[in-house]
Each structure stands twice: as structure tokens, then as C-alpha cells.
Short mmCIF file of C-alpha atoms in Angstrom, two decimals:
data_model
loop_
_atom_site.label_atom_id
_atom_site.label_comp_id
_atom_site.label_asym_id
_atom_site.label_seq_id
_atom_site.Cartn_x
_atom_site.Cartn_y
_atom_site.Cartn_z
CA MET A 1 2.60 0.38 3.26
CA LYS A 2 3.27 -0.04 -0.77
CA SER A 3 6.42 2.20 -1.03
CA LYS A 4 8.28 5.01 0.78
CA ALA A 5 6.43 6.89 -1.83
CA GLU A 6 2.78 6.38 -0.45
CA PHE A 7 4.33 7.32 2.88
CA TYR A 8 5.95 10.24 1.70
CA LYS A 9 2.92 11.69 0.44
CA THR A 10 0.76 11.38 3.11
CA TYR A 11 3.51 12.40 5.61
CA PHE A 12 4.44 15.83 4.20
CA ALA A 13 0.91 16.24 3.41
CA ALA A 14 0.25 16.07 7.06
CA LEU A 15 2.83 18.32 7.88
CA ALA A 16 1.35 20.76 5.89
CA GLU A 17 -1.90 20.49 7.73
CA GLN A 18 0.08 21.34 10.60
CA GLY A 19 1.42 24.57 9.62
CA ILE A 20 4.95 22.84 8.45
CA GLU A 21 6.20 23.30 5.03
CA VAL A 22 7.93 21.11 3.67
CA ARG A 23 10.28 22.25 0.43
CA ARG A 24 12.68 20.05 -1.61
CA SER A 25 16.16 20.34 0.17
CA THR A 26 18.95 21.26 -2.44
CA SER A 27 21.43 19.05 0.38
CA ALA A 28 22.11 15.81 -1.21
CA ASP A 29 22.10 14.54 2.17
CA TYR A 30 18.58 15.20 2.67
CA LEU A 31 15.13 14.39 0.71
CA ALA A 32 13.23 17.69 2.06
CA ASP A 33 13.54 20.37 4.46
CA LEU A 34 10.70 21.70 7.20
CA TYR A 35 9.79 25.00 7.57
CA VAL A 36 7.83 27.07 10.63
CA ASN A 37 7.09 30.62 9.89
CA GLY A 38 9.75 30.66 7.28
CA GLN A 39 12.10 29.59 9.62
CA LEU A 40 14.13 26.07 8.69
CA VAL A 41 13.54 24.01 12.07
CA ALA A 42 14.19 20.35 10.66
CA PHE A 43 15.56 18.22 7.81
CA TYR A 44 14.13 14.48 6.58
CA THR A 45 17.10 12.85 5.79
CA ARG A 46 17.48 9.85 2.79
CA MET A 47 17.71 7.42 5.43
CA ASP A 48 14.41 8.17 6.75
CA SER A 49 15.10 9.85 9.61
CA ILE A 50 14.18 13.54 11.11
CA GLU A 51 17.10 15.69 12.39
CA LYS A 52 16.90 19.55 14.06
CA ASN A 53 18.62 22.52 12.55
CA PRO A 54 21.19 22.91 14.88
CA PHE A 55 22.02 26.41 14.28
CA VAL A 56 18.79 27.67 15.25
CA THR A 57 16.80 27.35 18.52
CA VAL A 58 14.04 24.48 18.03
CA PRO A 59 11.47 24.04 20.57
CA ASP A 60 11.50 20.15 21.73
CA ARG A 61 7.73 20.11 21.78
CA LEU A 62 7.77 21.06 17.59
CA MET A 63 10.39 18.46 17.17
CA SER A 64 8.68 15.59 18.89
CA SER A 65 5.37 16.52 17.16
CA ILE A 66 7.17 15.96 13.96
CA GLN A 67 8.55 13.05 15.23
CA ASP A 68 5.15 11.46 16.54
CA LEU A 69 2.78 12.28 13.30
CA ALA A 70 6.13 10.76 11.10
CA ARG A 71 5.07 7.44 13.59
CA LYS A 72 1.74 7.70 13.30
CA THR A 73 1.26 8.30 9.36
CA ALA A 74 3.62 5.58 8.79
CA LEU A 75 1.15 2.80 11.83
CA GLN A 76 -2.48 4.38 9.80
CA LEU A 77 -0.39 3.19 5.95
CA GLY A 78 -0.08 -0.56 7.64
CA ILE A 79 4.08 -1.35 8.69
CA CYS A 80 4.60 -4.62 9.77
CA THR A 81 5.20 -4.56 13.75
CA GLU A 82 5.45 -7.66 14.50
CA LYS A 83 8.77 -9.11 14.60
CA PRO A 84 9.00 -11.92 12.10
CA PHE A 85 12.79 -13.09 12.87
CA THR A 86 14.59 -14.27 15.85
CA ASP A 87 18.38 -14.69 17.16
CA LYS A 88 18.06 -18.09 15.84
CA ASP A 89 17.83 -17.04 12.43
CA ALA A 90 20.75 -16.67 10.42
CA LYS A 91 21.80 -13.09 10.41
CA ILE A 92 23.79 -11.92 7.28
CA ALA A 93 24.54 -8.88 7.52
CA SER A 94 24.17 -4.83 8.93
CA GLY A 95 21.20 -5.99 11.09
CA VAL A 96 19.71 -7.81 8.67
CA TYR A 97 18.11 -11.28 8.89
CA LYS A 98 17.65 -14.20 6.36
CA LEU A 99 13.70 -15.13 6.91
CA SER A 100 14.02 -18.33 3.80
CA GLU A 101 15.41 -19.41 1.07
CA TYR A 102 14.65 -21.17 -2.27
CA GLY A 103 16.65 -21.77 -5.14
CA ASP A 104 18.57 -18.36 -5.62
CA VAL A 105 15.65 -16.68 -4.12
CA THR A 106 16.14 -14.81 -0.39
CA LEU A 107 13.19 -13.38 1.59
CA ALA A 108 15.38 -11.06 4.51
CA CYS A 109 13.79 -8.55 7.15
CA LYS A 110 15.59 -5.82 8.61
CA HIS A 111 14.54 -3.48 11.24
CA HIS A 112 13.87 0.40 10.46
CA PRO A 113 13.48 2.45 13.53
CA LEU A 114 10.28 4.68 11.53
CA PHE A 115 9.02 1.88 9.25
CA GLU A 116 9.70 -1.22 11.72
CA TYR A 117 10.24 -4.40 10.06
CA VAL A 118 11.31 -4.14 6.35
CA PHE A 119 11.48 -6.89 4.25
CA SER A 120 13.23 -7.65 1.17
CA THR A 121 13.89 -10.27 -1.64
CA TYR A 122 16.54 -10.62 -3.82
CA ARG A 123 18.53 -12.97 -6.15
CA LEU A 124 22.27 -14.44 -5.61
CA ALA A 125 24.50 -13.73 -8.35
CA PRO A 126 25.33 -17.22 -9.60
CA ASP A 127 29.10 -15.59 -9.98
CA ASN A 128 30.00 -14.18 -6.71
CA GLN A 129 26.90 -14.95 -5.01
CA VAL A 130 26.42 -11.08 -4.30
CA PRO A 131 22.76 -9.88 -3.61
CA VAL A 132 21.31 -8.61 -6.89
CA GLN A 133 17.83 -6.89 -8.44
CA ARG A 134 16.86 -6.36 -4.77
CA GLN A 135 12.92 -5.55 -3.74
CA TYR A 136 11.92 -4.14 -0.69
CA PHE A 137 8.48 -4.38 0.80
CA TYR A 138 6.87 -2.49 3.92
CA ASN A 139 3.66 -5.37 3.94
CA LYS A 140 4.57 -8.49 5.31
CA ASP A 141 2.06 -10.26 3.08
CA GLU A 142 3.44 -8.94 -0.04
CA ALA A 143 6.78 -9.69 0.55
CA LEU A 144 6.30 -13.24 0.91
CA GLU A 145 3.81 -13.36 -1.81
CA ASN A 146 6.79 -11.68 -4.06
CA PHE A 147 9.00 -14.24 -2.38
CA ALA A 148 7.05 -17.12 -3.80
CA VAL A 149 6.65 -16.19 -7.18
CA ARG A 150 10.07 -15.09 -7.29
CA SER A 151 11.18 -18.45 -5.96
CA GLY A 152 9.19 -20.34 -8.01
CA LEU A 153 7.27 -22.23 -5.70
CA VAL A 154 3.88 -20.15 -6.86
CA ASP A 155 3.57 -19.84 -10.54
CA GLY A 156 2.92 -16.27 -10.28
CA ARG A 157 0.62 -16.71 -13.81
CA LYS A 158 -2.25 -17.73 -11.47
CA LEU A 159 -2.18 -14.90 -9.19
CA LEU A 160 -4.52 -11.55 -8.99
CA SER A 161 -3.51 -8.48 -8.44
CA GLU A 162 -5.35 -6.14 -6.01
CA SER A 163 -6.28 -3.55 -8.91
CA GLU A 164 -7.84 -6.51 -10.80
CA PHE A 165 -9.47 -8.12 -7.86
CA VAL A 166 -10.88 -4.47 -7.40
CA LEU A 167 -12.51 -4.85 -11.28
CA ILE A 168 -14.03 -8.30 -11.05
CA HIS A 169 -15.72 -7.45 -7.80
CA ASP A 170 -16.83 -4.13 -9.30
CA GLU A 171 -18.31 -5.84 -12.02
CA MET A 172 -20.11 -8.87 -9.74
CA VAL A 173 -22.36 -6.07 -7.81
CA LYS A 174 -22.94 -4.94 -11.45
CA PHE A 175 -24.10 -7.90 -12.04
CA LEU A 176 -25.76 -8.61 -9.02
CA ILE A 177 -28.28 -4.83 -9.01
CA THR A 178 -28.62 -4.53 -13.05
CA PRO A 179 -30.71 -6.41 -15.12
CA ASN A 180 -30.34 -9.05 -16.84
CA ASP A 181 -31.87 -12.48 -17.06
CA LYS A 182 -29.61 -14.08 -14.29
CA SER A 183 -30.89 -17.40 -12.65
CA MET A 184 -30.86 -18.01 -9.00
CA GLU A 185 -28.20 -20.29 -9.09
CA GLN A 186 -26.29 -17.98 -11.12
CA PHE A 187 -27.31 -15.14 -8.48
CA GLU A 188 -26.30 -17.19 -5.30
CA GLN A 189 -22.90 -18.09 -7.43
CA VAL A 190 -22.29 -14.38 -7.61
CA GLN A 191 -22.84 -13.66 -3.78
CA ILE A 192 -20.66 -16.17 -2.41
CA LEU A 193 -17.80 -15.02 -5.32
CA ILE A 194 -18.37 -11.52 -3.62
CA GLU A 195 -18.19 -12.22 -0.23
CA LYS A 196 -14.85 -14.04 -0.94
CA LEU A 197 -13.27 -11.05 -2.25
CA GLU A 198 -14.40 -9.09 0.47
CA ASP A 199 -13.15 -11.45 2.58
CA PHE A 200 -9.63 -11.30 0.60
CA LEU A 201 -9.95 -7.28 0.49
CA PRO A 202 -12.19 -5.98 3.58
CA ALA A 203 -11.71 -2.41 1.75
CA LEU A 204 -14.02 -3.52 -1.00
CA LYS A 205 -17.22 -4.30 1.27
CA ASP A 206 -17.80 -0.45 1.76
CA ARG A 207 -17.10 0.91 -1.48
CA ASP A 208 -19.28 3.08 -3.91
CA ILE A 209 -19.65 1.36 -7.11
CA HIS A 210 -20.61 4.05 -9.99
CA LEU A 211 -22.96 3.34 -12.41
CA ASN A 212 -23.59 4.56 -15.66
CA TYR A 213 -27.31 4.09 -15.24
CA GLU A 214 -28.01 5.49 -18.90
CA ALA A 215 -26.00 2.28 -19.93
CA GLU A 216 -26.92 -0.14 -17.45
CA PHE A 217 -30.79 0.81 -17.87
CA ALA A 218 -31.63 1.76 -21.35
CA HIS A 219 -32.60 -1.63 -22.60
CA ASP A 220 -35.74 -1.09 -19.98
CA TYR A 221 -36.71 1.60 -22.22
CA ASP A 222 -37.36 0.21 -25.43
CA GLY A 223 -33.91 0.82 -26.03
CA ASN A 224 -34.45 4.51 -26.41
CA PRO A 225 -31.95 6.39 -22.90
CA GLU A 226 -33.39 9.59 -23.33
CA LEU A 227 -36.25 8.00 -21.32
CA LEU A 228 -34.70 7.64 -18.56
CA ASP A 229 -34.75 9.61 -16.06
CA VAL A 230 -32.00 9.22 -13.48
CA ALA A 231 -33.50 11.50 -10.83
CA GLU A 232 -36.53 9.06 -10.58
CA LEU A 233 -33.89 6.59 -9.84
CA SER A 234 -32.38 8.01 -7.13
CA ARG A 235 -36.16 8.87 -4.99
#
């Protein structure tokens, strides 16, 4: 899971599919109000918990369904469910555990009832050692990468983002399937690179690569793209 915003979008859409209307709350204590058949049945709090409306009769089965859907959505989006700390790790405050520290940067983690183990990285202010510039992560690998870069353990200039990996993968696949003067050695090297990218990001394997056929294959028709019948290629 990339962020809470990703969760909200997916979860609220799933609620709507179940016939539960989600409205922006007018209360500062809640993020959203949940309605069934025009009746306010529950509140989604800014602390990411779900509370039943105490002023109306709400079936326990309905509340369980709303709660279970939240949990299911969080799991589908990829939260960390494996406990990353033990009682031997330093407990900072309010259930937060310090996982690592390098220079003035700290990697910490806290258990959350919905999102399981939420990570954060932050710096310590030099004058009073108060945590500042805190960033939250719901994916363990992203938290570790952020800590490594922020602390200077890894040179961030040598890392690529996920979108950059996707772009490279697209271009490598296009290189293989479009006409060009590639040698057998280049062909094999590109295949190896594609396999490495897909090992790193398995989601790349089954994606559809959309080609602009007129642009990619026009030179096979004496430079006249009007002669290219895309329908013929798809047969």
C-alpha cells in the first residue's frame, strides 16, 4: 500500500458497491459518514477506525461486514503483517519501536489495528532531539529504502523509481518485438534485462504493452504509413 489515500479510494469504492453510501463528514472528528438507505449507520474516524452510530439501531452483522471489508481492502493493497520488532527493540513512546538508526535518521515502527505495522522515518532536530520531517510507510521495503537513502547508507542518485522501471521495461519489450537491426547479442542482453526487471517487479510480467503500430512499423512500408493496415497485423 502506497498511502492512506490509496486505501480510502479503494475502500470507499468497495463500500459503494455494497450499497453503502460514503459522504464527507461535516464533523472534524470524522473523515467520512457511512449511510445505508439514507440512514447514518457509522463513522470513519481520522484515526482510521470505524464507529457505529450510537443514536440508531445498527445490526451487528452490518457493522461486521463494514469492518471486514476494511481489513480485506488493506490486505489486498499490501500492508505489512509480519511483526518487524521484538520486545528487545528500543521502545520510544506510545507503542513506537526503533528498528534502526544511522546518523540523525531513525527507522521506527508501530502496530496499527487496521494497517498492521506502519513504518516511519524521521530526523532528530540537532538542538532538542525532537523528531522532525517524519514520513510514513505501509510497505516494509519502501520504508527500508527510504531509510537507507535519507541516512546516506545508499546513494539515492543510483536508484530508480517504480515508474522508471516500468518505462525501461516497456522500451525493452518494444525493442524485442519491433523491426530493427539488433544483433543476436543485443537480443539476448535485452531478454536478460527484461527478466531482471520482472524479477524485481513481478507485476510487469502480464502487462499489455500498447504499441503505436503506424509509428513503429511504418518504415517497413517504404516510409508510407498509409499503406499499413493495422487490422491485417492483428489477424
